[in-house]
Coordinates of C-alpha atoms in Angstrom, one line a residue:
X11 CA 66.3 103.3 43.9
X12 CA 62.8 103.9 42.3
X13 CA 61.7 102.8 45.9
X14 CA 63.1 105.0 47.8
X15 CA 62.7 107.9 45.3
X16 CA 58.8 107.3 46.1
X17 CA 58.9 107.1 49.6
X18 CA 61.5 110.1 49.6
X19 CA 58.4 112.2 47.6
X20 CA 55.7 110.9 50.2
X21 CA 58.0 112.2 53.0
X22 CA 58.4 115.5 51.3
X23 CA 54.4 115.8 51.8
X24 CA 54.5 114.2 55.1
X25 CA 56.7 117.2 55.9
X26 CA 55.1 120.2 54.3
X27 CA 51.6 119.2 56.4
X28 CA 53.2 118.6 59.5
X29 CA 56.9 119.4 61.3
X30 CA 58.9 116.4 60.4
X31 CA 58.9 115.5 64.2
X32 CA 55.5 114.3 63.8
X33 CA 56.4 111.1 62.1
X34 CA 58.5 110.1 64.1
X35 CA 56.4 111.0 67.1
X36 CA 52.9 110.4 65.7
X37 CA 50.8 107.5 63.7
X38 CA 52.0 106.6 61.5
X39 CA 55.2 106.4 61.9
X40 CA 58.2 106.2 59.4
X41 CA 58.5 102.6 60.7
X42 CA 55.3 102.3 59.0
X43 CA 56.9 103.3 55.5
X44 CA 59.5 101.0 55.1
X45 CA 60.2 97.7 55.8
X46 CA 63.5 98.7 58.5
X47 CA 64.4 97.6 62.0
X48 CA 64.5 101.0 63.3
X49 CA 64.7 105.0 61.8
X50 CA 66.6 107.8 63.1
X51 CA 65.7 111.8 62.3
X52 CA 68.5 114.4 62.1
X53 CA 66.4 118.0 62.3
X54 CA 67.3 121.3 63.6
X55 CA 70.3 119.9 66.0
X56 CA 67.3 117.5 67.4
X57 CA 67.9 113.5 67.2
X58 CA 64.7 111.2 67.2
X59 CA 65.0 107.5 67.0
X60 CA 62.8 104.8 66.8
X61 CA 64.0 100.9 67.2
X62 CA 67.5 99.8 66.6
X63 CA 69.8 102.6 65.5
X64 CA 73.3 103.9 65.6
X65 CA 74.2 106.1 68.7
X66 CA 73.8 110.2 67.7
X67 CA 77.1 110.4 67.6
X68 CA 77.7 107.5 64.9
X69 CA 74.9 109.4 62.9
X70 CA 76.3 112.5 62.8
X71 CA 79.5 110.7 62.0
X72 CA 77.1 109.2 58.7
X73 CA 76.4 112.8 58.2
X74 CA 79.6 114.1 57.7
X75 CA 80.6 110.9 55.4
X76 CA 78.2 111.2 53.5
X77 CA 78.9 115.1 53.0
X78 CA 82.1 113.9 51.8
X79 CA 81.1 111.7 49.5
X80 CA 77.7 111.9 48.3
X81 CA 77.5 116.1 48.8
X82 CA 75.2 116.4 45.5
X83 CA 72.8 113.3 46.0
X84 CA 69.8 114.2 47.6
X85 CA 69.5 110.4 49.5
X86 CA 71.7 107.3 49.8
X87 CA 70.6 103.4 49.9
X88 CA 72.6 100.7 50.5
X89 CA 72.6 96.7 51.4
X90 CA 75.5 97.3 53.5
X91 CA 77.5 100.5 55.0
X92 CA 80.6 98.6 55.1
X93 CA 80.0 97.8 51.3
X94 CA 79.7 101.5 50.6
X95 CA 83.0 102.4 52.0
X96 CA 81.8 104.0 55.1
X97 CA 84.3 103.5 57.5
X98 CA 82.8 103.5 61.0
X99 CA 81.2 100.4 59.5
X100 CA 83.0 98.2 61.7
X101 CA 82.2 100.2 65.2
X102 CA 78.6 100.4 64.5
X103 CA 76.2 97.6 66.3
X104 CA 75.8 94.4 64.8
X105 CA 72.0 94.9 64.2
X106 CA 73.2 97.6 61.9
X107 CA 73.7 97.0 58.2
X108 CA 71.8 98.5 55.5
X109 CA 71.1 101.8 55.1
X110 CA 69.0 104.5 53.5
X111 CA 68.9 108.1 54.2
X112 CA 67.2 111.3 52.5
X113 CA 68.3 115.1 53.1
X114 CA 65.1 116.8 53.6
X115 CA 67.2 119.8 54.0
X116 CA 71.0 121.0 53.5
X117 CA 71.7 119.7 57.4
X118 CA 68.4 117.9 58.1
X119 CA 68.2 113.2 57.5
X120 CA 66.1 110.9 57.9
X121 CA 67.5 107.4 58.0
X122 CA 66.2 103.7 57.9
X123 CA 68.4 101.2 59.3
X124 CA 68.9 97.0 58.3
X125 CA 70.2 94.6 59.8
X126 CA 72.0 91.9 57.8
X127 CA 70.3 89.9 55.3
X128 CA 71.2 87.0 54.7
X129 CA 71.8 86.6 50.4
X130 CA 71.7 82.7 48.9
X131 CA 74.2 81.9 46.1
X132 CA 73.0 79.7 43.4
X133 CA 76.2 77.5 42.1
X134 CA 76.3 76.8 38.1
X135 CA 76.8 73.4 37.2
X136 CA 75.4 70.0 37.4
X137 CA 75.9 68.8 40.7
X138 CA 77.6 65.4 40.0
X139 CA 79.5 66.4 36.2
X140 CA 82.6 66.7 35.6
X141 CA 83.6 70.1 33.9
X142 CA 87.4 70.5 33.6
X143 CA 90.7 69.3 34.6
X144 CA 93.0 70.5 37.4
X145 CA 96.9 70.7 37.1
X146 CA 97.3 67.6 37.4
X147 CA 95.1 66.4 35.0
X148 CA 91.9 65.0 37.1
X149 CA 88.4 65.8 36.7
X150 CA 87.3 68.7 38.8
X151 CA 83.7 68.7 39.6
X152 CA 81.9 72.4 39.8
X153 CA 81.5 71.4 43.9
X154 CA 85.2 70.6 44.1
X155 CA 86.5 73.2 42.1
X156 CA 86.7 75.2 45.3
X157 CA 88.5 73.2 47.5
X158 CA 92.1 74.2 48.4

């Protein structure tokens, strides 16, 4: 959140020297910012992308859930739309994931996009010891334990 709260203030200067077309037109770029597979700009009814993004009409769809439901926050993050409740999550391309968007003005965004990343889950438990019983009374061991 920190992150993004930085980035979100080194926009805000971005834009008062220059029409916030220019980074997404000019070097660098907001591509250049954040580590993100592509960036989308929502500004005076004009729609800018750059690499892999939702269609226009899935970010103005973005828009208006987020109006919805996060009216007083002035940016969104998130590792995962569909995590966040959005629900065009499932209609958007698979490239698209994770998320983070700022309002740079009552109706103006810009948005970073992510595409899955993959998370590894570290297992308690010694890999070979036995830490409990099942119902009927045999040793489960923490790698079993999950089996149906």
């Amino acid at each position: 959140e920190r992150h993004i709260l930085r980035f979100q203030t080194l926009l805000c200067d971005m834009l008062l020297r220059d029409a916030p077309l220019g980074i997404f037109t000019q070097s660098p770029s907001v591509l250049d910012l954040v580590k993100c597979d592509g960036a989308a700009l929502y500004y005076r009814n004009q729609f800018l992308q750059l690499g892999t993004t939702p269609s226009e009409a899935q970010i103005k769809d973005i828009i208006g859930w987020m109006a919805e439901n996060h009216d007083g926050s002035t940016g969104l993050s998130t590792d995962s739309l569909m995590e966040a409740g959005y629900p065009g999550a499932a209609g958007l391309p698979d490239a698209i994931c994770g998320m983070a968007a700022i309002r740079i003005s009552s109706k103006d965004f810009i948005f970073w996009f992510r595409s899955h990343t993959a998370k590894e889950i570290k297992w308690g438990g010694a890999k070979d010891e036995p830490t409990d019983r099942d119902t009927d009374g045999q040793k489960m061991h923490p790698r079993a334990s999950f089996k149906a």
